[in-house]
Coordinates of C-alpha atoms (C1' of nucleotides) in Angstrom, one line a residue:
Chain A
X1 CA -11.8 -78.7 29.1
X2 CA -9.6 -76.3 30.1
X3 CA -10.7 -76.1 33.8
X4 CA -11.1 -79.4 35.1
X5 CA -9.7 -78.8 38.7
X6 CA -12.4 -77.6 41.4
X7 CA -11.3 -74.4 43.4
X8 CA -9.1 -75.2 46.7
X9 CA -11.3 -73.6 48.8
X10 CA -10.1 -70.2 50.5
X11 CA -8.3 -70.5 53.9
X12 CA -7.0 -67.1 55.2
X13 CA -3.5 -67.3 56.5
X14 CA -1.8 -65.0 59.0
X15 CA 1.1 -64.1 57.1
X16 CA -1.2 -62.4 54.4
X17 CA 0.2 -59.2 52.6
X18 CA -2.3 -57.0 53.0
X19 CA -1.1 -54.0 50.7
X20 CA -2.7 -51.7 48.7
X21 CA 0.4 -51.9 46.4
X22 CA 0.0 -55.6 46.3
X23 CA -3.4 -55.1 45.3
X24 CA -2.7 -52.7 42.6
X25 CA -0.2 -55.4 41.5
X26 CA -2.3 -57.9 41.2
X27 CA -4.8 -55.8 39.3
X28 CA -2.0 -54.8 36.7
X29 CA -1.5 -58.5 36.0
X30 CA -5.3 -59.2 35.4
X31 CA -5.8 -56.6 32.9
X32 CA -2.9 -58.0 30.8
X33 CA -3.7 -61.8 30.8
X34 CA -5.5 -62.7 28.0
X35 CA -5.4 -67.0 28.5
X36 CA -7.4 -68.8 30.9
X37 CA -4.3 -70.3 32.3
X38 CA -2.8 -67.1 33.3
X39 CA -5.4 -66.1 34.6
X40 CA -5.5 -69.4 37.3
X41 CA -2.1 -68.7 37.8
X42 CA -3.0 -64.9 39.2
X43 CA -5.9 -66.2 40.5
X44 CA -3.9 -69.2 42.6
X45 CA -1.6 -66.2 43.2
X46 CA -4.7 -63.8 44.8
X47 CA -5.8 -66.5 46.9
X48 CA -2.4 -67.5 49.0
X49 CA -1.6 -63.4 49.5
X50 CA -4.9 -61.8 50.2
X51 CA -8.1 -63.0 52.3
X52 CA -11.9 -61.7 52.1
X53 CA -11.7 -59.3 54.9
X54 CA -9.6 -56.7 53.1
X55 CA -11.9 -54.1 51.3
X56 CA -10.0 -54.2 47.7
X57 CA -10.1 -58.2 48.1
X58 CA -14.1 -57.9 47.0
X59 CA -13.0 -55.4 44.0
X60 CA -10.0 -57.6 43.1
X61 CA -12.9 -60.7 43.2
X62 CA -15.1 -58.5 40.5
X63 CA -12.3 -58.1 38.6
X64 CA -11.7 -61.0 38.1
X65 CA -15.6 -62.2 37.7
X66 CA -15.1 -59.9 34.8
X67 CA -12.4 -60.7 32.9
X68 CA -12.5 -64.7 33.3
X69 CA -15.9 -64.3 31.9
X70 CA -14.7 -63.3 28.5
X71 CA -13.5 -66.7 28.2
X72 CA -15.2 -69.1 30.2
X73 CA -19.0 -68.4 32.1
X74 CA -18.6 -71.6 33.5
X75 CA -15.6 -70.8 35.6
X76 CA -17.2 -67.0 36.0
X77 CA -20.1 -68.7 37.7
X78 CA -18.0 -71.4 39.9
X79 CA -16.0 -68.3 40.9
X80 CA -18.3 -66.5 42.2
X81 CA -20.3 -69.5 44.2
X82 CA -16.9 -70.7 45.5
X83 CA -15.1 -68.1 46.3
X84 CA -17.4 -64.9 46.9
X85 CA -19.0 -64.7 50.3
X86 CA -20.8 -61.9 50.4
X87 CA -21.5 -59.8 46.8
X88 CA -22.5 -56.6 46.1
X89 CA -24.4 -55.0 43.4
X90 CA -21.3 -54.6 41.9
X91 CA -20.5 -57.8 41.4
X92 CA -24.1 -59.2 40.6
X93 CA -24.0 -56.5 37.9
X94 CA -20.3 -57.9 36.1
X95 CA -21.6 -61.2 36.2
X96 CA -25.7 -60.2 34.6
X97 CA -23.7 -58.1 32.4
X98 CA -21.3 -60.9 31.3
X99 CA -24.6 -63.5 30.6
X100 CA -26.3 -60.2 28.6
X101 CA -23.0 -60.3 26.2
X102 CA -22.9 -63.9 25.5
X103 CA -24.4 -64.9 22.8
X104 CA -26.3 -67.9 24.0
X105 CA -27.0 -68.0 27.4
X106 CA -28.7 -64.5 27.5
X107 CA -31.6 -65.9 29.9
X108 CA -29.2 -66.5 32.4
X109 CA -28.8 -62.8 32.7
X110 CA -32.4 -62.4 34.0
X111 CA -32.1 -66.0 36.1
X112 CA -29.0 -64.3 38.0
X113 CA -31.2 -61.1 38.0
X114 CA -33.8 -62.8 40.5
X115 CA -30.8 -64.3 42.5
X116 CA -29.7 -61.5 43.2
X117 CA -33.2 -60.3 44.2
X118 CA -32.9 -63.2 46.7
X119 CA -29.7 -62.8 47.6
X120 CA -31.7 -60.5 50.5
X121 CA -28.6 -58.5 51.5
X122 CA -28.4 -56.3 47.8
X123 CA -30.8 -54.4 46.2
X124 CA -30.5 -53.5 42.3
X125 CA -28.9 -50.4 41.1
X126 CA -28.9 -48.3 38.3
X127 CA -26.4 -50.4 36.4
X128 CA -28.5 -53.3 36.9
X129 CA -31.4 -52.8 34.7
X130 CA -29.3 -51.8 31.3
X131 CA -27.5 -54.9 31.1
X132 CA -30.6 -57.5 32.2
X133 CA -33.1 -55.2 30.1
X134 CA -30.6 -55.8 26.8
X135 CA -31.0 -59.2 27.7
X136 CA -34.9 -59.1 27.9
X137 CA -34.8 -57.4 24.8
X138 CA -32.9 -60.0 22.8
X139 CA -35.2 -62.7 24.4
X140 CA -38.2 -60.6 23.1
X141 CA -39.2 -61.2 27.1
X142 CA -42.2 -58.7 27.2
X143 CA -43.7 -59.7 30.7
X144 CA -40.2 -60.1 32.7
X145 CA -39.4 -56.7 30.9
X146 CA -42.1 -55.2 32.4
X147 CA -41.6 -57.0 35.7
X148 CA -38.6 -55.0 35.7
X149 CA -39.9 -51.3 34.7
X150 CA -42.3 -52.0 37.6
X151 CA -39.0 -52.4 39.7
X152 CA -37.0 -49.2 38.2
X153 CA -40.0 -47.1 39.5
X154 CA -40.0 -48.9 42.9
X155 CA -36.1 -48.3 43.8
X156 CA -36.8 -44.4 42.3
X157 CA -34.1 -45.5 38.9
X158 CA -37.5 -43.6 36.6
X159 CA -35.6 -40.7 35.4
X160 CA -32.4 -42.3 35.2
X161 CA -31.8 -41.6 31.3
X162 CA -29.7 -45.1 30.6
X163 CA -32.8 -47.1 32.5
X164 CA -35.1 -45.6 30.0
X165 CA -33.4 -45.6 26.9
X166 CA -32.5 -49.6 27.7
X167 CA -36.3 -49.6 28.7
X168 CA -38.0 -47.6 25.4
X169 CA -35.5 -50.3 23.4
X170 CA -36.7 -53.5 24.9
X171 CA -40.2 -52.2 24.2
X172 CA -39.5 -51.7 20.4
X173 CA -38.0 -54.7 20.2
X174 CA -40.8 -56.7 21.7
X175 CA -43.2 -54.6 19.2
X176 CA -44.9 -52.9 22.1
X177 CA -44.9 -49.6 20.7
X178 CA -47.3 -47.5 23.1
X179 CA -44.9 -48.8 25.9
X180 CA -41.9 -47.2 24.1
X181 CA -43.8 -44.3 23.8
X182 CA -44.7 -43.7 26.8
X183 CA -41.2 -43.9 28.3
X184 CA -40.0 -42.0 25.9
X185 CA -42.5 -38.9 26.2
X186 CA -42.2 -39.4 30.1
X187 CA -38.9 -39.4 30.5
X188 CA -37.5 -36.0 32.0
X189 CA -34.0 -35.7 30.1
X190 CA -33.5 -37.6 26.4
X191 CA -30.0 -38.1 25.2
X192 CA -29.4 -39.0 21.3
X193 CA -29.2 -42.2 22.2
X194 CA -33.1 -41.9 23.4
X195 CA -33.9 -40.1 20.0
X196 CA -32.1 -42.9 17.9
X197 CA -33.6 -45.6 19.8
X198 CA -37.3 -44.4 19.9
X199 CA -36.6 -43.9 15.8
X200 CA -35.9 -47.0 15.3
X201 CA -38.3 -48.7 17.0
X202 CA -40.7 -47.2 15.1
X203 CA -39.1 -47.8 11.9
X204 CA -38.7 -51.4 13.2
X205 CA -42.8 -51.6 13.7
X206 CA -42.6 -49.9 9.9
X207 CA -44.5 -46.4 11.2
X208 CA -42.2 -44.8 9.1
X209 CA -44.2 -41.8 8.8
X210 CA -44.0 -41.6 12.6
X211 CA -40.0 -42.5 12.8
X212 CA -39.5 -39.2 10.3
X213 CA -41.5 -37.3 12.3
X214 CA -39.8 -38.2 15.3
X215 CA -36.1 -37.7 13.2
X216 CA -37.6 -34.0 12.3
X217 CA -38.3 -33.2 16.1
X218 CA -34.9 -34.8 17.1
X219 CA -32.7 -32.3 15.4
X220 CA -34.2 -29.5 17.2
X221 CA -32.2 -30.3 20.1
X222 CA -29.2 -33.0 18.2
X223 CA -27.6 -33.1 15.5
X224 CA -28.3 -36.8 13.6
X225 CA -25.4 -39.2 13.9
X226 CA -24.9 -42.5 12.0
X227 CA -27.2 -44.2 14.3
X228 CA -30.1 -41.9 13.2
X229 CA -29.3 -42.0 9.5
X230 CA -30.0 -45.4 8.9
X231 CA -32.9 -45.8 10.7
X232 CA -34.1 -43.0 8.8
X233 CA -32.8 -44.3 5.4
X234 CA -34.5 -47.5 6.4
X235 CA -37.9 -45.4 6.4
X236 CA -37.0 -43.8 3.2
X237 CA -36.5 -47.7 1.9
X238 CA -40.1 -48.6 3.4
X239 CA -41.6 -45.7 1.8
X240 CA -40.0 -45.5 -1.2
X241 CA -39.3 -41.6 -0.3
X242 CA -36.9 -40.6 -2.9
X243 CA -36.6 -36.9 -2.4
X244 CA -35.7 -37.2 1.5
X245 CA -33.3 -40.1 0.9
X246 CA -31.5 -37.4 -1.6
X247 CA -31.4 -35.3 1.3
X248 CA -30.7 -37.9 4.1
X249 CA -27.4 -38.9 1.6
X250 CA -27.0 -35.0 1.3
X251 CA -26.6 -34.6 4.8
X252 CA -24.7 -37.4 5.5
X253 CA -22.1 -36.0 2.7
X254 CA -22.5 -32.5 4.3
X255 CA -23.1 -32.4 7.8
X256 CA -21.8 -36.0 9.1
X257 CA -18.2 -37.0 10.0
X258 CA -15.8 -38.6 7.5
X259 CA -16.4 -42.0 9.6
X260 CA -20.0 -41.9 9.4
X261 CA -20.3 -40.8 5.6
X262 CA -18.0 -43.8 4.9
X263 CA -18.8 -46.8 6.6
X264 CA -19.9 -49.4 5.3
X265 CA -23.1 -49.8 7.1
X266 CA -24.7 -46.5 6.3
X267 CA -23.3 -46.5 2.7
X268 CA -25.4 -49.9 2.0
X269 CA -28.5 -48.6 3.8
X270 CA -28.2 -46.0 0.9
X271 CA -27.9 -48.5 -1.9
X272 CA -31.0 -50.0 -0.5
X273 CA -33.0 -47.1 -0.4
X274 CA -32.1 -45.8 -3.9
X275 CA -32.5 -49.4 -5.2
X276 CA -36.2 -49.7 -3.0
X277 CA -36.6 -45.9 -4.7
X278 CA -36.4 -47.0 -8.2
X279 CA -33.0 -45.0 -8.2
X280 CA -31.1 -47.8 -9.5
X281 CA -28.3 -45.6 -11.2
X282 CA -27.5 -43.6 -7.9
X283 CA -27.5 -46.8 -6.0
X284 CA -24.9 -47.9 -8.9
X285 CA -23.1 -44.4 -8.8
X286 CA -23.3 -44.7 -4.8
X287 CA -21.7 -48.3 -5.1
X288 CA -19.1 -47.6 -7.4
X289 CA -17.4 -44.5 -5.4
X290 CA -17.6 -46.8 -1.9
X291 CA -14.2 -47.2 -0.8
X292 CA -15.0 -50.8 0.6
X293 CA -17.5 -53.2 0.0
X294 CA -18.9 -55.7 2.0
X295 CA -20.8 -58.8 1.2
X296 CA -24.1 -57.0 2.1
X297 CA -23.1 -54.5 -0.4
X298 CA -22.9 -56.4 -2.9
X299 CA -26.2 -58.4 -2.4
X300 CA -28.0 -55.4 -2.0
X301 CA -27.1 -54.6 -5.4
X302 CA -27.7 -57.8 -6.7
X303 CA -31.4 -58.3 -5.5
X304 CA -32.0 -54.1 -6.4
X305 CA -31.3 -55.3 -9.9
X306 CA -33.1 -58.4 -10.2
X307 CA -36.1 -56.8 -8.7
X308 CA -36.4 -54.4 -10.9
X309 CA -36.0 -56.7 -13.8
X310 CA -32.1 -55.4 -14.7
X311 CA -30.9 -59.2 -14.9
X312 CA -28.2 -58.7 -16.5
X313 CA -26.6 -56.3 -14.8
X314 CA -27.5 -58.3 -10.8
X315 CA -25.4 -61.3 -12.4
X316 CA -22.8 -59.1 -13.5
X317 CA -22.7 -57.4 -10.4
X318 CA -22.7 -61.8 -9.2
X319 CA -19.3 -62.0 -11.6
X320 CA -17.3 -59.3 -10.5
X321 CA -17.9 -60.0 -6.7
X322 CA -16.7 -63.7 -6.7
X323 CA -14.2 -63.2 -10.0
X324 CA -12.8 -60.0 -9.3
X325 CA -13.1 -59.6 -5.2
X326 CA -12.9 -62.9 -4.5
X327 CA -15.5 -62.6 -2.1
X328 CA -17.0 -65.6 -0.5
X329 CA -21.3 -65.4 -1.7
X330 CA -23.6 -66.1 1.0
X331 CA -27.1 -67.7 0.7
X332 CA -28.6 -64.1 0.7
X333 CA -26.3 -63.6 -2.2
X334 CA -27.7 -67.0 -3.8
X335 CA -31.7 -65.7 -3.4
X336 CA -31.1 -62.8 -5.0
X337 CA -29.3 -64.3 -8.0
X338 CA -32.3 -67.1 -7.8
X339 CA -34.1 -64.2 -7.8
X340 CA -32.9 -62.7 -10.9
X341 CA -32.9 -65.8 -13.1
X342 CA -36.7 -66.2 -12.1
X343 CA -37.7 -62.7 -13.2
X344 CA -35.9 -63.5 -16.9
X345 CA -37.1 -67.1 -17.0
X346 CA -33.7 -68.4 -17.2
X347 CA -34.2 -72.2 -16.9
X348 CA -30.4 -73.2 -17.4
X349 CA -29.0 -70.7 -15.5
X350 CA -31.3 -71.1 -12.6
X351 CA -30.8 -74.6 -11.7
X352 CA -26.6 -74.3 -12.8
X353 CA -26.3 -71.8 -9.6
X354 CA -28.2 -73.8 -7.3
X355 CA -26.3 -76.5 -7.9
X356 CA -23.0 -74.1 -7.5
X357 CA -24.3 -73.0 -4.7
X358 CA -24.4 -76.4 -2.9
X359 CA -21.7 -77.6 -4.4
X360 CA -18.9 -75.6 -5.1
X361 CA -19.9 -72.3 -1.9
X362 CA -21.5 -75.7 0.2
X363 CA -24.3 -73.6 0.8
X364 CA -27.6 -75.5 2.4
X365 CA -30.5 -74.4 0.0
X366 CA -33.6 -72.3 2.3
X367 CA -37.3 -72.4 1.5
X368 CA -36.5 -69.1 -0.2
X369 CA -34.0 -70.8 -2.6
X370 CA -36.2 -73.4 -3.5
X371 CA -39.4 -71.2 -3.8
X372 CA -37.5 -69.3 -6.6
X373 CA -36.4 -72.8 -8.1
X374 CA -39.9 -74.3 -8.1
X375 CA -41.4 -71.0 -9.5
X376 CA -38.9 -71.0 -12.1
X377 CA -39.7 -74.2 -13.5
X378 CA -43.1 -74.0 -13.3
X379 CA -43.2 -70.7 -14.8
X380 CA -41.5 -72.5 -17.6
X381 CA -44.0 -75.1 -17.7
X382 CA -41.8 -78.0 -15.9
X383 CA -44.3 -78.8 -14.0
X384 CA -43.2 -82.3 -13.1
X385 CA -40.1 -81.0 -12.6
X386 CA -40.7 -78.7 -10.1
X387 CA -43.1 -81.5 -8.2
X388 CA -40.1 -83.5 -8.1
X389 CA -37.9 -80.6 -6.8
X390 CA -40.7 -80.2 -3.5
X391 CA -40.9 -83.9 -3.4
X392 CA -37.2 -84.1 -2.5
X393 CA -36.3 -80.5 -0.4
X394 CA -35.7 -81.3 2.9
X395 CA -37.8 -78.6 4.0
X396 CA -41.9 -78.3 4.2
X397 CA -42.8 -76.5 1.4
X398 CA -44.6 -73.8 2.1
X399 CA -47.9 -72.1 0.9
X400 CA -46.0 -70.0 -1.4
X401 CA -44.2 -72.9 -3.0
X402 CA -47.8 -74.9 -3.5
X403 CA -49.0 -71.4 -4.3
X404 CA -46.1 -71.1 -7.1
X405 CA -46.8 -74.3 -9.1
X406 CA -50.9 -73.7 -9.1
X407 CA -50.7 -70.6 -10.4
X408 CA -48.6 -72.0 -13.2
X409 CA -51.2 -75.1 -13.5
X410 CA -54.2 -72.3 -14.2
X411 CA -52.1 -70.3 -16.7
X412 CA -51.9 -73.4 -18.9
X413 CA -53.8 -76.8 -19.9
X414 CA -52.9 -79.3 -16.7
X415 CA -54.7 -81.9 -15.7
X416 CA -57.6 -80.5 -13.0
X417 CA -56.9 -83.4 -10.4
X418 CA -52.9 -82.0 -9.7
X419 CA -54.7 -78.3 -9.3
X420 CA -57.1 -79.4 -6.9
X421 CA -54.2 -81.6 -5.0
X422 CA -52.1 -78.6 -5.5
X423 CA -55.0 -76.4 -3.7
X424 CA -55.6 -79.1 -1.2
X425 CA -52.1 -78.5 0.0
X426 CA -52.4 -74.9 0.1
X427 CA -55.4 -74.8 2.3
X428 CA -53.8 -77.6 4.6
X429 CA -51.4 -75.0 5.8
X430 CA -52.1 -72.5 8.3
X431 CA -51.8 -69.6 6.2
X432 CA -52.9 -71.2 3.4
X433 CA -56.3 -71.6 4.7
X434 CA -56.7 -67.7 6.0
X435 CA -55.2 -66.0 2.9
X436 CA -57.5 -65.8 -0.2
X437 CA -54.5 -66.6 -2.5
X438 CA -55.1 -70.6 -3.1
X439 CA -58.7 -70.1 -3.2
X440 CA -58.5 -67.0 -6.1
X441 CA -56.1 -69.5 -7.7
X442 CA -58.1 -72.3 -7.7
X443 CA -61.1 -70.7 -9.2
X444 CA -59.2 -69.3 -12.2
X445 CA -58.0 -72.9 -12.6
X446 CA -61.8 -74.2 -12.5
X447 CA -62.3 -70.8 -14.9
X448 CA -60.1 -71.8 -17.3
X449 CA -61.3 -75.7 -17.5
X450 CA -64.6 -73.9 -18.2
X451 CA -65.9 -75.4 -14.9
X452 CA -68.2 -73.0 -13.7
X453 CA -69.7 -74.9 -11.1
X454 CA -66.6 -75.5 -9.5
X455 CA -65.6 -71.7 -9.2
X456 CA -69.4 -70.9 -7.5
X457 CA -68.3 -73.6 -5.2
X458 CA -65.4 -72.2 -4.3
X459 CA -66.5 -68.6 -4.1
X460 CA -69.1 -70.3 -1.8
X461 CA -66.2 -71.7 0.7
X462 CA -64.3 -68.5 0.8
X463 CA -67.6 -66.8 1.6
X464 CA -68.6 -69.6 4.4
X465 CA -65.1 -69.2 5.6
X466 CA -65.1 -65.8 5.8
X467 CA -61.8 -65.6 3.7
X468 CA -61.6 -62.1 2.1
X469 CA -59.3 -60.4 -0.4
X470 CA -56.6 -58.6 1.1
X471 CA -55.7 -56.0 -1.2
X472 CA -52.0 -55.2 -2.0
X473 CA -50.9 -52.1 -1.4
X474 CA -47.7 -50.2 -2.3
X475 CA -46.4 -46.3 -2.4
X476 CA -44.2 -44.8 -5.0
X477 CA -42.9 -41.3 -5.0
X478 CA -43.2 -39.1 -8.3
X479 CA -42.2 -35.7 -8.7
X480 CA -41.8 -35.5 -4.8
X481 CA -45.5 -36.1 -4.1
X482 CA -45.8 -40.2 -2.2
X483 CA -49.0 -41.7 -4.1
X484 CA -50.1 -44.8 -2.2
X485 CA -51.9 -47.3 -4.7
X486 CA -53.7 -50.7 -4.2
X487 CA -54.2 -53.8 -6.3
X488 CA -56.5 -53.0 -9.0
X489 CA -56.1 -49.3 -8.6
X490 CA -55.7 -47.6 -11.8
X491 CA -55.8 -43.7 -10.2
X492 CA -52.1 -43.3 -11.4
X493 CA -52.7 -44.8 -14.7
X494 CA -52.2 -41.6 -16.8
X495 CA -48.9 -41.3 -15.8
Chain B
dA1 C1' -18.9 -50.4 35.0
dT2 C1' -24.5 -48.5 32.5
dA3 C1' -28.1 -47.0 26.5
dG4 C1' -28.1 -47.8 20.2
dG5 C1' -26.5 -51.2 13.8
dG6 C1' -28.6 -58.3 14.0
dT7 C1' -28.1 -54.2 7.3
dT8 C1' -29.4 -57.3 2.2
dA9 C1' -34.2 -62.1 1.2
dG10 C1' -41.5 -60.6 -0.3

DNA sequence: ATAGGGTTAG
């Protein structure tokens, strides 16, 4: 603990130098400590040469609020109890802003939010609600967000254009998408940053339809930045719109800076769409002529590949990362090479890179990682095998694990009593029970035994449970025109 | 002093 020793407390002397100079002094010093000690030390310094009454000593105070809070909250918030009588907005603001950067004490932004709300002698400005609505956001906390619009409009902040952009984000975060909405279409003045932020929350609620829409309208008054172009490649991805992703990766090669058109970030949202699009040769071609990649580049490659059956190629694309970059795999890198060794019904291979992956990248296997493991084996008929693999996770398997190993039970000749356990299981989870998967399994199992009693039985139960089948529904692109398809659906058969 | 990327995994 670097900061053990309680604050002397402040006892103004006569002999105070009471310079501006001195204060500008001082305030060159802060910005250029970077320890926690020096910062004491100027600190220590601040407190035998200045007292409260002098009108920089409360902006010297903030500053230091500020930067001590990079390093230590604890001693931001003992600072400011100790040592600052009587705070402005100014300074509630640095230290709700400093809790809305941290990573894990976000809450406390909104806790020192309402302290400042009883503080009595400071009323909220306009800096106030971006950095406790970011917070909100993060929390997903809907009602205090709320709480809070209701106060923007009370102190007159409505048509302040940060308020509403913070505002039409914490809404899209928290999924309340006729709240965005609204701000956004109320609000009297939009910046990009309102466009980019409405977009995305839409594509983040997947009304991708809607986020392109609103990307159309948006360039009648900006031009898209980085920001924009992958929320809109996202939708692209979600759609599987091929022709507008060619001209989103047109545009960005065309119309967008140098920076934008090479980093990282928007580069791999365009692997992911071409790979979602089918397009696995321009994601390849895209890849190839990156100047860096990162990790997520990489996996997106990898589980584009395996998806679409190319399993070769997504454990090449495996080799050359960790042999030839050198780069360290993560366990998103590990489900989609799981992933891949599924779809071929590579047994050996399967189980070697789980094991690598625990052992030699010390990797802690997810409920994804074993799902592909258990499906894998019991694809390949090891049923007891992958039993034994869900007996000893560490996890609670989940519906789609028991879901994994029945479905193999009904495709061959397995004793009826580990089906039924196996269904049993299913419908003891949550899901399980609402979803008509187990039930549709169990009644091919009971089909294929020749049991016909048993799958009227269980028709029955869905029917008494009111359990229906939800069919699954995809779009694909041809020749430019989206086709939306369901289960079943043979409409695009003739192509 | 204030707004927006948590990418990739059914």
């Amino acid at each position: 603990m670097i900061l053990a020793t309680p604050f002397s407390p402040m006892v103004p002397t006569n002999n105070n130098i009471q310079t501006t100079t001195h204060h500008h002094h001082l305030l060159h010093l802060l910005n250029q400590c970077s320890t926690i000690s020096q910062l004491k030390q100027i600190h220590a310094h601040t407190l035998r040469t200045t007292t409260t009454v002098h009108p920089h000593t409360l902006f010297l105070h903030t500053r230091i609020l500020h930067f001590s809070s990079l390093h230590d909250l604890n001693y931001t918030l003992r600072f400011f109890n100790t040592h600052i009588q009587y705070p402005n907005s100014f300074v509630y603001n640095t230290v709700i802003r400093a809790f809305a950067r941290s990573s894990d004490r976000k809450h406390e932004a909104i806790l020192f939010y309402l302290k400042m709300l009883c503080d009595g002698n400071v009323v909220p400005d306009k800096h106030t609600f971006p950095f406790v609505l970011k917070a909100c956001a993060y929390l997903f906390a809907l009602e205090e967000g709320k709480q809070l619009h209701a106060q923007v409009v009370k102190l007159g902040f409505a048509s302040d254009v940060y308020v509403n952009n913070s505002l039409i984000h914490l809404y899209g975060s928290c999924g309340s998408l006729e709240d965005a909405r609204n701000v956004f279409d109320e609000m009297p003045e939009r910046s990009v940053v309102s466009w980019n932020v409405m977009i995305d929350a839409l594509v983040q609620l997947n009304e991708f339809d809607e986020a392109l829409v609103c990307f159309r309208e948006m360039q009648e008054s900006f031009e898209a930045d980085g920001f924009a172009i992958q929320s809109v490649l996202r939708a692209c991805a979600g759609l599987g719109a091929l022709s507008l992703g060619m001209w989103v990766h047109a545009y960005v090669l065309k119309k967008c800076s140098p920076e934008v058109a090479g980093d990282v970030l928007v580069n791999n949202y365009l692997l992911d769409m071409y790979c979602k699009c089918g397009s696995l040769e321009t994601a390849e071609f895209v890849f190839e002529r990156m100047v860096k990649h990162d990790v997520t580049s990489w996996n997106t490659m990898i589980h584009g590949l395996a998806n679409h059956g190319k399993v070769v190629e997504a454990l090449e694309y495996f080799r050359r990362m960790v042999d030839e970059e050198r780069l360290m795999p993560n366990s998103i890198t590990f489900s989609g090479v799981l992933s891949a060794c599924r779809h071929s019904g590579m047994v050996d291979k399967g189980r070697n890179y789980f094991t690598i992956m625990t052992t030699h990248y010390g990797i802690e296997p997810v409920l994804e990682h074993y799902g592909c493991l258990v499906d894998l084996l019991a694809r390949a008929g090891l049923i007891s095998e992958a039993l034994d693999v869900v007996c000893s996770m560490p996890i609670k398997p989940d519906v789609v694990i028991w879901r994994s190993i029945l479905d193999a039970c009904s495709k061959r000749t397995v004793g009826i009593e580990i089906s039924e356990e196996m269904a049993k299981k299913i419908m003891e989870t949550e899901e399980g029970s609402k979803l008509s998967g187990g039930y549709v399994l169990l009644s091919r199992v009971y089909a294929a035994a020749r049991k016909w009693d048993e799958v009227g039985a269980v028709r029955k139960l869905m029917d008494d449970k009111g359990v229906a089948k939800e069919p699954g529904c995809s779009t694909i692109e041809i020749d430019g025109v989206a086709h939306e398809f369901f289960a079943g659906d043979t409409s695009l058969s003739r192509i």
